[in-house]
Amino acid sequence: MSEASINDAHTGPRIKSHDEYRSPSMRVYAWLNEPLRASWCLIGWIVATIVFVTVTHLLGGPTEDDVSVSAYSTWAVAHGHLSCMYSPPSTHYFPPIASPYTMIAPLYPLISGAVLAITHGWGSAPFPTAAQLGPGCSHALVALFNWSSTTDVIGPTINFGYLMWLPLMVGAILLLRATGRGRTRWEPFVLLGLAVLPPVLECLVTYFHPQDLLAIGLALCSLAFALRHRWIWAGVMLGLAFTSQSFVLLIAAVLIVVVPKKDRVQFALASVATVAFIVAPLAVITSGRALKWSAIGSGSVSPKGTAGGTLLRAIGRDPHLLLACARTLPIVCALLLALWAKKRLGDFALNAVPLLSLIATAFALRLVFEVSLWGYYFAAVAVLIVINDVIQGRVRGHVIALLALFTLVYNPVPWGFAPNGQSWGLAVREAMPKVFVIGALLLILIDVVRRRVRWYIVAWLALVCLTLVENPFSHAALRTALPNWFWQVLLVPITVGLAISPLIKLIKSQADSIDTASDTSAPGLDSLV
């Protein structure tokens, strides 16, 4: 593999001047690759933040659905009762929307609790006393629920979710700058794209899981430091990400393989020390419950029947076995994939494009083994695929098609009896498939005029018409929804393919380079990489 190829795989293909292109899309990419002054970068950050907040607000704002997995911990932290951060389960009847059937890792509750304490966002209602919380916080969940019912605390609690855009934005900026795409017009373009990315929005507007945005942002920071070979900071950021959401173990599984041997120990120690610094004290004062929820996160087998059911859930019945498979099998797959890439690419596997492709594929494979599958589960892999495309200097049409299909399948527009449902939500959801179909038809018509056919658009159009467009002979407002496992079978393999394709392309390019070197008696691969 030539030195130019190595550089291209790290920072993406070099964009030529405007005059060297006739394709409008390539001229756009060339324009995006031009440098941007620091003041314009700052304006881009502000505009992207405003867009994220505005779009989320227009969609109804953060939902109260699933807020219970973090709210009780947030309220305990805000009032200094860290021992009640993970209160023992209660047999008390809670309304379904307030039922604390599962909890999350501690970092987000610590942050949101601190912000709530600073803003004093619970009004004048007195907080439960130590006696009301009970010995060992045995009555804390009931006391906190009754207290929240007499205050307006739920509003500020969910609005703190907006803040999690900031770590996601910072992580994306650091990663772009580590790969040479930062400080160009790509930077605000990517941030604006992430601000309206449906899987990202769903972390707030469909189900309240802002800890996913926090974890993704910290993970992007870790990858940015890894690409700069700053291993201690990479480990610290990855440790922080783990204390927000345990799915970052997939990143750890990849990095522990591709990190150079001489740096592996300090990277691992920095990660473990960061996790221990946050989790260990909380585990002591919560009788180990903080450690439990840090390890398994909020993705335990939901008590809500078969909602979100996947193939794994349809096959299995034992919830503990299902959870074990969902947590361990993706990590095993990530390790095996990283070992294979390391064997084929050597140290080159640590460059930006192959590394992000590896990690995006690991997140995509996670969706294969999930017990339940919701739209926000796609957030991490969608962010990584988009950023990896930008690093390579273009955004693939296949990626845009997948995101459009995702938007229709896991529609982020709240409606009906959703806590943040909008009166116009049903009409918009009903119209969206038709609008998207019209857009696809226009693209096909333009392609016909240009005497070309993009078959993936034709296939996309056929699929949407067959599965999502309203039956004209039906009087129902919406087409009958297909089972979730059907969309898992369809969307997840496509996602895996888009995530791994840059890695496969590089490995094939390496094989071609080896063949060429052998034919011309050129130096071996070790001297080229």
Coordinates of C-alpha atoms in Angstrom, one line a residue:
M1 CA 0.0 0.0 0.0
S2 CA 1.5 3.3 -1.0
E3 CA 2.2 6.2 1.3
A4 CA -0.5 8.2 -0.4
S5 CA -3.0 5.5 0.2
I6 CA -2.1 5.4 3.9
N7 CA -2.7 9.2 4.2
D8 CA -6.0 9.0 2.3
A9 CA -7.2 6.3 4.6
H10 CA -6.4 8.4 7.6
T11 CA -7.8 11.7 6.5
G12 CA -9.9 10.7 3.5
P13 CA -9.3 11.2 -0.2
R14 CA -7.8 14.6 -1.1
I15 CA -10.3 16.9 -2.8
K16 CA -9.2 18.5 -6.0
S17 CA -10.0 22.0 -7.2
H18 CA -13.4 23.0 -8.5
D19 CA -12.2 23.1 -12.1
E20 CA -11.1 19.4 -12.0
Y21 CA -14.7 18.3 -11.5
R22 CA -17.7 18.2 -13.8
S23 CA -19.9 16.4 -11.2
P24 CA -22.0 18.9 -9.2
S25 CA -21.7 16.6 -6.1
M26 CA -17.9 16.6 -6.3
R27 CA -17.9 20.4 -6.7
V28 CA -19.9 20.5 -3.5
Y29 CA -17.4 18.2 -1.7
A30 CA -14.5 20.4 -2.9
W31 CA -16.3 23.5 -1.6
L32 CA -16.9 21.7 1.8
N33 CA -13.2 20.8 2.0
E34 CA -12.1 24.5 2.0
P35 CA -10.6 25.9 5.2
L36 CA -12.9 27.9 7.6
R37 CA -11.9 30.7 9.9
A38 CA -12.2 30.1 13.7
S39 CA -15.0 32.7 13.9
W40 CA -17.1 30.9 11.3
C41 CA -16.4 27.6 13.1
L42 CA -17.8 29.1 16.3
I43 CA -20.9 30.4 14.5
G44 CA -21.4 26.9 13.1
W45 CA -21.3 25.4 16.6
I46 CA -23.9 27.9 17.8
V47 CA -26.2 27.4 14.8
A48 CA -26.0 23.6 15.1
T49 CA -26.9 23.9 18.8
I50 CA -29.8 26.2 18.0
V51 CA -31.0 23.8 15.3
F52 CA -30.8 20.8 17.6
V53 CA -32.8 22.5 20.4
T54 CA -35.3 24.0 17.9
V55 CA -36.0 20.7 16.1
T56 CA -36.3 18.8 19.3
H57 CA -38.7 21.4 20.7
L58 CA -40.8 21.4 17.6
L59 CA -41.1 17.7 17.8
G60 CA -42.6 18.1 21.3
G61 CA -39.5 18.4 23.3
P62 CA -37.9 15.7 25.5
T63 CA -40.5 13.0 26.4
E64 CA -41.3 11.6 29.8
D65 CA -41.4 8.1 28.5
D66 CA -38.5 6.1 30.1
V67 CA -37.5 9.2 32.2
S68 CA -38.0 6.9 35.3
V69 CA -34.8 5.1 34.5
S70 CA -32.8 8.2 35.4
A71 CA -35.1 10.6 37.3
Y72 CA -35.0 8.9 40.7
S73 CA -31.3 8.8 40.7
T74 CA -31.1 12.5 39.5
W75 CA -33.4 13.6 42.3
A76 CA -31.4 11.7 45.0
V77 CA -28.2 13.3 43.7
A78 CA -29.6 16.8 43.6
H79 CA -30.4 16.6 47.3
G80 CA -27.2 15.0 48.4
H81 CA -28.6 11.5 49.1
L82 CA -26.1 9.5 47.1
S83 CA -26.8 6.4 49.0
C84 CA -30.4 6.5 47.6
M85 CA -29.1 7.0 44.0
Y86 CA -29.9 3.3 43.4
S87 CA -32.7 2.5 45.8
P88 CA -33.8 -1.1 46.3
P89 CA -36.8 -2.2 44.3
S90 CA -40.3 -1.5 45.7
T91 CA -43.5 -3.4 45.5
H92 CA -45.5 -0.2 45.4
Y93 CA -47.7 0.3 42.3
F94 CA -46.3 3.0 40.1
P95 CA -48.0 4.3 37.0
P96 CA -46.4 2.7 33.9
I97 CA -44.7 5.9 32.9
A98 CA -43.2 6.3 36.3
S99 CA -42.2 2.7 37.0
P100 CA -38.5 2.4 37.9
Y101 CA -38.2 -1.1 36.4
T102 CA -34.5 -0.4 35.5
M103 CA -31.8 2.2 36.0
I104 CA -28.8 3.5 34.3
A105 CA -25.1 4.0 34.9
P106 CA -24.2 6.9 37.2
L107 CA -22.5 9.6 35.1
Y108 CA -25.7 11.2 33.6
P109 CA -27.6 11.2 37.0
L110 CA -24.5 12.8 38.6
I111 CA -24.4 15.6 36.0
S112 CA -28.2 16.2 35.8
G113 CA -28.5 16.0 39.6
A114 CA -25.7 18.6 40.0
V115 CA -27.4 20.9 37.4
L116 CA -30.8 20.4 39.2
A117 CA -29.2 21.3 42.5
I118 CA -27.6 24.5 41.1
T119 CA -30.8 25.6 39.4
H120 CA -33.1 24.5 42.3
G121 CA -35.6 23.4 39.8
W122 CA -38.0 21.6 42.2
G123 CA -39.9 24.6 43.6
S124 CA -40.7 25.0 47.3
A125 CA -42.0 21.5 48.1
P126 CA -39.9 19.9 51.0
F127 CA -37.8 17.0 50.0
P128 CA -38.5 13.7 51.8
T129 CA -36.7 13.3 55.2
A130 CA -34.3 10.5 56.0
A131 CA -37.1 8.8 57.9
Q132 CA -39.4 8.9 54.9
L133 CA -36.6 7.6 52.6
G134 CA -36.4 4.6 55.0
P135 CA -33.5 2.6 56.4
G136 CA -31.1 1.7 53.6
C137 CA -33.3 3.9 51.3
S138 CA -35.9 1.1 51.4
H139 CA -38.8 3.5 50.9
A140 CA -36.9 6.0 48.7
L141 CA -38.6 5.2 45.4
V142 CA -42.1 5.7 46.8
A143 CA -41.1 8.8 48.7
L144 CA -39.4 10.3 45.6
F145 CA -42.4 9.5 43.4
N146 CA -44.9 11.1 45.9
W147 CA -42.6 14.2 46.2
S148 CA -42.3 14.6 42.5
S149 CA -46.1 14.5 42.2
T150 CA -46.4 17.6 44.3
T151 CA -43.7 19.6 42.4
D152 CA -42.9 20.7 38.8
V153 CA -39.6 18.9 39.0
I154 CA -40.3 16.6 36.0
G155 CA -40.1 19.5 33.6
P156 CA -36.6 20.7 34.5
T157 CA -35.5 17.0 34.8
I158 CA -36.3 16.2 31.2
N159 CA -35.1 19.5 29.9
F160 CA -31.6 18.8 31.1
G161 CA -31.5 16.3 28.3
Y162 CA -30.9 19.1 25.9
L163 CA -27.4 19.6 27.5
M164 CA -26.3 16.2 26.2
W165 CA -26.0 17.7 22.7
L166 CA -22.8 19.5 24.0
P167 CA -20.7 16.4 24.6
L168 CA -21.9 14.9 21.3
M169 CA -20.9 18.1 19.4
V170 CA -17.5 18.4 21.2
G171 CA -16.7 14.8 20.4
A172 CA -17.6 15.2 16.7
I173 CA -15.5 18.3 16.5
L174 CA -12.4 16.7 18.1
L175 CA -12.7 13.6 15.9
L176 CA -13.1 15.7 12.7
R177 CA -10.0 17.8 13.7
A178 CA -8.0 14.7 14.5
T179 CA -8.6 13.4 11.0
G180 CA -8.1 16.7 9.0
R181 CA -11.7 17.4 8.3
G182 CA -12.1 19.9 11.1
R183 CA -11.7 23.7 10.6
T184 CA -13.2 23.3 7.2
R185 CA -16.7 23.7 5.9
W186 CA -17.2 20.1 6.7
E187 CA -17.2 20.9 10.4
P188 CA -20.5 22.9 10.6
F189 CA -22.0 20.7 7.9
V190 CA -21.5 17.6 10.0
L191 CA -22.8 19.3 13.2
L192 CA -25.9 20.4 11.4
G193 CA -26.4 16.9 10.1
L194 CA -26.0 15.3 13.5
A195 CA -28.4 17.9 15.0
V196 CA -31.2 16.6 12.7
L197 CA -30.2 13.0 12.6
P198 CA -33.3 11.0 13.4
P199 CA -31.6 8.3 15.7
V200 CA -30.0 11.2 17.7
L201 CA -33.3 13.0 18.1
E202 CA -35.0 9.8 19.2
C203 CA -32.7 9.7 22.3
L204 CA -34.9 12.6 23.6
V205 CA -38.2 12.8 21.7
T206 CA -39.2 9.1 21.5
Y207 CA -37.7 7.7 24.6
F208 CA -35.7 9.6 27.2
H209 CA -32.2 8.3 27.1
P210 CA -29.9 11.3 27.1
Q211 CA -27.2 9.1 28.6
D212 CA -26.7 7.6 25.1
L213 CA -25.8 11.0 23.7
L214 CA -23.4 11.6 26.5
A215 CA -21.7 8.2 26.0
I216 CA -21.5 8.7 22.2
G217 CA -19.9 12.1 22.7
L218 CA -17.4 10.9 25.2
A219 CA -16.6 7.9 23.0
L220 CA -15.9 10.2 20.0
C221 CA -13.5 12.2 22.3
S222 CA -11.7 8.9 23.1
L223 CA -11.4 8.0 19.5
A224 CA -10.0 11.5 18.7
F225 CA -7.3 11.1 21.3
A226 CA -6.6 7.6 20.1
L227 CA -6.0 8.8 16.6
R228 CA -3.5 11.4 18.1
H229 CA -1.9 8.5 20.1
R230 CA -2.7 10.2 23.4
W231 CA -3.5 7.0 25.2
I232 CA -4.1 8.2 28.7
W233 CA -6.7 10.8 27.6
A234 CA -8.2 8.2 25.3
G235 CA -8.6 5.8 28.3
V236 CA -10.0 8.5 30.5
M237 CA -12.7 9.5 28.0
L238 CA -13.6 5.8 27.3
G239 CA -13.9 5.2 31.1
L240 CA -16.2 8.2 31.4
A241 CA -18.2 6.9 28.5
F242 CA -18.6 3.5 30.2
T243 CA -20.0 5.2 33.3
S244 CA -22.7 6.7 31.1
Q245 CA -23.6 3.6 29.0
S246 CA -22.1 0.1 29.0
F247 CA -22.2 -0.3 25.2
V248 CA -18.9 1.5 24.9
L249 CA -17.3 -1.9 25.9
L250 CA -17.6 -2.6 22.1
I251 CA -15.1 0.3 21.5
A252 CA -12.9 -1.0 24.3
A253 CA -12.9 -4.5 22.7
V254 CA -11.7 -3.0 19.4
L255 CA -9.1 -0.6 20.8
I256 CA -7.5 -3.2 23.2
V257 CA -6.7 -5.2 20.0
V258 CA -5.5 -2.4 17.7
V259 CA -3.7 -0.2 20.2
P260 CA 0.1 -0.8 20.0
K261 CA 1.4 -3.2 22.6
K262 CA 3.7 -0.6 24.2
D263 CA 0.7 1.7 24.8
R264 CA -1.9 -0.9 25.7
V265 CA -1.2 -1.0 29.5
Q266 CA -1.5 2.8 30.0
F267 CA -4.6 2.9 27.9
A268 CA -6.3 0.1 29.9
L269 CA -5.1 1.4 33.3
A270 CA -6.5 4.9 32.5
S271 CA -9.9 3.5 31.5
V272 CA -10.1 1.2 34.6
A273 CA -8.9 3.9 36.9
T274 CA -11.5 6.4 35.6
V275 CA -14.3 3.8 36.0
A276 CA -13.2 2.9 39.5
F277 CA -12.9 6.6 40.5
I278 CA -16.6 7.1 39.8
V279 CA -18.2 3.7 40.3
A280 CA -16.3 2.3 43.3
P281 CA -17.4 4.9 45.9
L282 CA -21.0 4.7 44.7
A283 CA -20.9 0.9 44.8
V284 CA -19.8 1.0 48.4
I285 CA -22.6 3.4 49.6
T286 CA -25.3 1.8 47.4
S287 CA -24.5 -1.8 48.5
G288 CA -23.1 -2.7 45.1
R289 CA -26.2 -1.6 43.1
A290 CA -24.2 1.2 41.3
L291 CA -21.8 -1.5 40.0
K292 CA -24.7 -3.6 38.8
W293 CA -26.4 -0.8 36.8
S294 CA -23.0 0.4 35.4
A295 CA -22.4 -3.1 34.0
I296 CA -25.8 -3.9 32.5
G297 CA -27.2 -0.4 31.9
S298 CA -30.9 0.3 31.1
G299 CA -31.2 -2.4 28.4
S300 CA -32.5 -5.1 30.6
V301 CA -35.4 -7.2 29.3
S302 CA -38.3 -4.9 29.4
P303 CA -41.4 -5.9 31.3
K304 CA -43.6 -4.3 28.6
G305 CA -44.6 -7.5 27.0
T306 CA -43.1 -8.1 23.6
A307 CA -42.8 -4.5 22.6
G308 CA -39.7 -3.9 20.5
G309 CA -39.3 -7.6 20.2
T310 CA -36.5 -9.0 18.1
L311 CA -35.6 -12.4 16.6
L312 CA -33.6 -13.3 19.7
R313 CA -36.5 -12.5 21.9
A314 CA -38.9 -14.5 19.7
I315 CA -36.6 -17.5 20.0
G316 CA -35.7 -17.3 23.7
R317 CA -37.8 -17.2 26.9
D318 CA -35.3 -17.0 29.8
P319 CA -34.8 -13.2 30.4
H320 CA -31.4 -13.8 32.1
L321 CA -30.1 -15.9 29.3
L322 CA -31.4 -13.4 26.7
L323 CA -29.7 -10.5 28.5
A324 CA -26.4 -12.5 28.8
C325 CA -26.5 -13.1 25.0
A326 CA -27.3 -9.5 24.2
R327 CA -24.4 -8.3 26.4
T328 CA -21.6 -10.8 25.6
L329 CA -22.1 -11.9 22.0
P330 CA -21.5 -8.4 20.5
I331 CA -18.3 -8.0 22.5
V332 CA -17.1 -11.4 21.3
C333 CA -17.9 -10.4 17.7
A334 CA -16.1 -7.1 18.1
L335 CA -13.0 -8.8 19.4
L336 CA -12.9 -11.3 16.6
L337 CA -13.5 -8.6 14.0
A338 CA -10.7 -6.5 15.4
L339 CA -8.3 -9.4 15.5
W340 CA -9.1 -10.2 11.8
A341 CA -8.6 -6.5 10.8
K342 CA -5.4 -6.3 12.8
K343 CA -4.1 -9.4 11.1
R344 CA -4.9 -8.1 7.7
L345 CA -3.9 -4.4 8.2
G346 CA -1.4 -4.5 11.0
D347 CA -0.8 -1.1 12.6
F348 CA -2.7 0.5 9.8
A349 CA -5.9 -0.7 11.5
L350 CA -5.4 2.2 13.9
N351 CA -5.9 4.8 11.2
A352 CA -9.2 6.8 11.1
V353 CA -11.2 5.1 8.3
P354 CA -10.5 1.4 9.3
L355 CA -10.8 2.2 13.0
L356 CA -14.2 3.9 12.7
S357 CA -15.4 1.3 10.3
L358 CA -14.5 -1.4 12.8
I359 CA -16.3 0.3 15.7
A360 CA -19.3 1.2 13.6
T361 CA -19.6 -2.5 12.6
A362 CA -19.3 -3.5 16.2
F363 CA -22.2 -1.2 17.1
A364 CA -24.2 -2.6 14.1
L365 CA -23.6 -6.2 15.2
R366 CA -24.9 -5.2 18.6
L367 CA -28.3 -4.7 17.0
V368 CA -28.2 -8.3 15.8
F369 CA -28.3 -9.6 19.3
E370 CA -30.5 -7.1 21.1
V371 CA -33.6 -8.4 22.9
S372 CA -35.5 -5.2 22.1
L373 CA -34.8 -2.8 19.3
W374 CA -35.8 0.8 19.4
G375 CA -34.9 3.7 17.1
Y376 CA -32.4 5.3 19.5
Y377 CA -30.4 2.1 19.5
F378 CA -29.2 3.1 16.0
A379 CA -27.7 6.5 17.2
A380 CA -24.1 5.3 17.8
V381 CA -23.7 3.4 14.6
A382 CA -25.5 6.2 12.5
V383 CA -23.2 8.9 14.0
L384 CA -20.0 6.8 13.3
I385 CA -21.1 5.9 9.7
V386 CA -21.8 9.5 8.9
I387 CA -18.5 10.8 10.3
N388 CA -16.5 8.1 8.6
D389 CA -18.1 9.0 5.3
V390 CA -17.1 12.7 5.9
I391 CA -13.6 11.7 6.8
Q392 CA -13.4 10.0 3.3
G393 CA -14.6 13.2 1.7
R394 CA -18.2 12.3 0.7
V395 CA -21.5 11.1 2.0
R396 CA -22.7 7.9 0.3
G397 CA -26.2 7.9 -1.3
H398 CA -26.7 4.5 0.3
V399 CA -26.3 6.1 3.8
I400 CA -28.8 8.8 3.0
A401 CA -31.3 6.2 1.7
L402 CA -30.9 4.1 4.9
L403 CA -31.5 7.2 7.1
A404 CA -34.5 8.1 5.1
L405 CA -35.9 4.5 5.5
F406 CA -35.1 4.6 9.2
T407 CA -37.0 7.9 9.6
L408 CA -40.1 6.3 8.2
V409 CA -39.8 3.0 10.1
Y410 CA -38.8 4.6 13.5
N411 CA -40.6 7.8 13.0
P412 CA -39.5 10.5 15.5
V413 CA -42.7 12.5 15.3
P414 CA -44.7 12.1 18.5
W415 CA -48.4 11.6 18.2
G416 CA -51.5 10.2 19.9
F417 CA -51.1 9.5 23.6
A418 CA -47.3 10.0 23.7
P419 CA -46.4 12.3 26.6
N420 CA -45.1 14.8 24.1
G421 CA -47.6 14.0 21.4
Q422 CA -48.6 16.8 19.0
S423 CA -52.0 17.5 17.6
W424 CA -50.5 17.5 14.1
G425 CA -48.4 14.4 14.7
L426 CA -50.7 11.9 13.1
A427 CA -51.2 14.0 9.9
V428 CA -47.4 14.4 9.6
R429 CA -46.7 10.7 10.1
E430 CA -49.4 9.9 7.5
A431 CA -47.9 12.3 5.0
M432 CA -44.2 11.5 5.4
P433 CA -44.1 8.2 3.3
K434 CA -45.9 9.9 0.5
V435 CA -43.5 12.9 0.6
F436 CA -40.5 10.6 0.7
V437 CA -41.8 8.6 -2.3
I438 CA -42.3 11.8 -4.3
G439 CA -38.7 12.7 -3.5
A440 CA -37.5 9.3 -4.7
L441 CA -39.5 9.5 -7.9
L442 CA -37.9 12.9 -8.6
L443 CA -34.4 11.5 -8.1
I444 CA -35.2 8.6 -10.4
L445 CA -36.6 11.0 -13.1
I446 CA -33.4 13.2 -12.8
D447 CA -31.3 10.0 -13.2
V448 CA -33.3 9.0 -16.3
V449 CA -32.6 12.5 -17.9
R450 CA -28.9 11.9 -17.1
R451 CA -29.1 8.4 -18.6
R452 CA -28.2 6.5 -15.5
V453 CA -30.0 4.3 -12.9
R454 CA -29.2 4.1 -9.2
W455 CA -30.8 0.8 -8.4
Y456 CA -30.6 1.3 -4.6
I457 CA -33.1 4.2 -5.0
V458 CA -35.4 2.0 -7.1
A459 CA -35.2 -0.7 -4.5
W460 CA -35.8 1.8 -1.7
L461 CA -38.9 3.1 -3.5
A462 CA -40.3 -0.3 -4.1
L463 CA -39.8 -1.3 -0.5
V464 CA -41.4 1.8 0.9
C465 CA -44.4 1.5 -1.4
L466 CA -44.9 -2.1 -0.4
T467 CA -44.5 -1.7 3.4
L468 CA -45.1 1.9 4.5
V469 CA -47.3 3.8 2.1
E470 CA -50.9 3.9 3.1
N471 CA -53.2 1.5 1.2
P472 CA -55.4 3.8 -1.0
F473 CA -58.4 1.4 -0.6
S474 CA -58.1 1.4 3.3
H475 CA -59.8 4.0 5.5
A476 CA -57.3 3.6 8.3
A477 CA -55.1 6.6 9.1
L478 CA -51.9 4.6 9.0
R479 CA -50.9 1.4 7.4
T480 CA -50.8 -1.6 9.7
A481 CA -47.3 -1.7 11.2
L482 CA -45.1 -4.6 10.4
P483 CA -43.5 -6.5 13.3
N484 CA -40.3 -5.1 14.7
W485 CA -38.3 -8.3 13.9
F486 CA -39.1 -7.7 10.2
W487 CA -37.4 -4.3 10.3
Q488 CA -34.5 -5.8 12.3
V489 CA -33.9 -8.4 9.6
L490 CA -34.1 -5.7 6.9
L491 CA -32.3 -2.7 8.4
V492 CA -29.6 -4.3 10.5
P493 CA -27.8 -6.2 7.7
I494 CA -27.9 -3.0 5.6
T495 CA -26.4 -1.1 8.5
V496 CA -23.7 -3.7 9.0
G497 CA -22.9 -3.6 5.3
L498 CA -22.6 0.2 5.2
A499 CA -20.5 0.2 8.4
I500 CA -18.0 -2.5 7.3
S501 CA -17.7 -1.6 3.6
P502 CA -14.8 1.0 4.1
L503 CA -12.9 -1.6 6.0
I504 CA -13.4 -4.2 3.3
K505 CA -12.4 -1.8 0.6
L506 CA -9.2 -1.0 2.4
I507 CA -8.4 -4.7 2.9
K508 CA -9.0 -5.4 -0.8
S509 CA -6.9 -2.4 -1.7
Q510 CA -4.1 -3.8 0.5
A511 CA -4.4 -7.2 -1.3
D512 CA -4.1 -5.5 -4.7
S513 CA -1.1 -3.5 -3.5
I514 CA 0.6 -6.7 -2.3
D515 CA -0.1 -8.4 -5.7
T516 CA 1.3 -5.4 -7.6
A517 CA 4.4 -5.3 -5.3
S518 CA 5.0 -9.0 -5.9
D519 CA 4.7 -8.7 -9.7
T520 CA 7.1 -5.7 -9.8
S521 CA 9.5 -7.0 -7.2
A522 CA 8.6 -4.0 -5.1
P523 CA 9.3 -3.8 -1.3
G524 CA 7.1 -5.9 0.9
L525 CA 4.1 -4.7 2.9
D526 CA 6.1 -4.1 6.1
S527 CA 8.1 -1.4 4.3
L528 CA 5.0 0.2 2.8
V529 CA 2.7 0.5 5.9

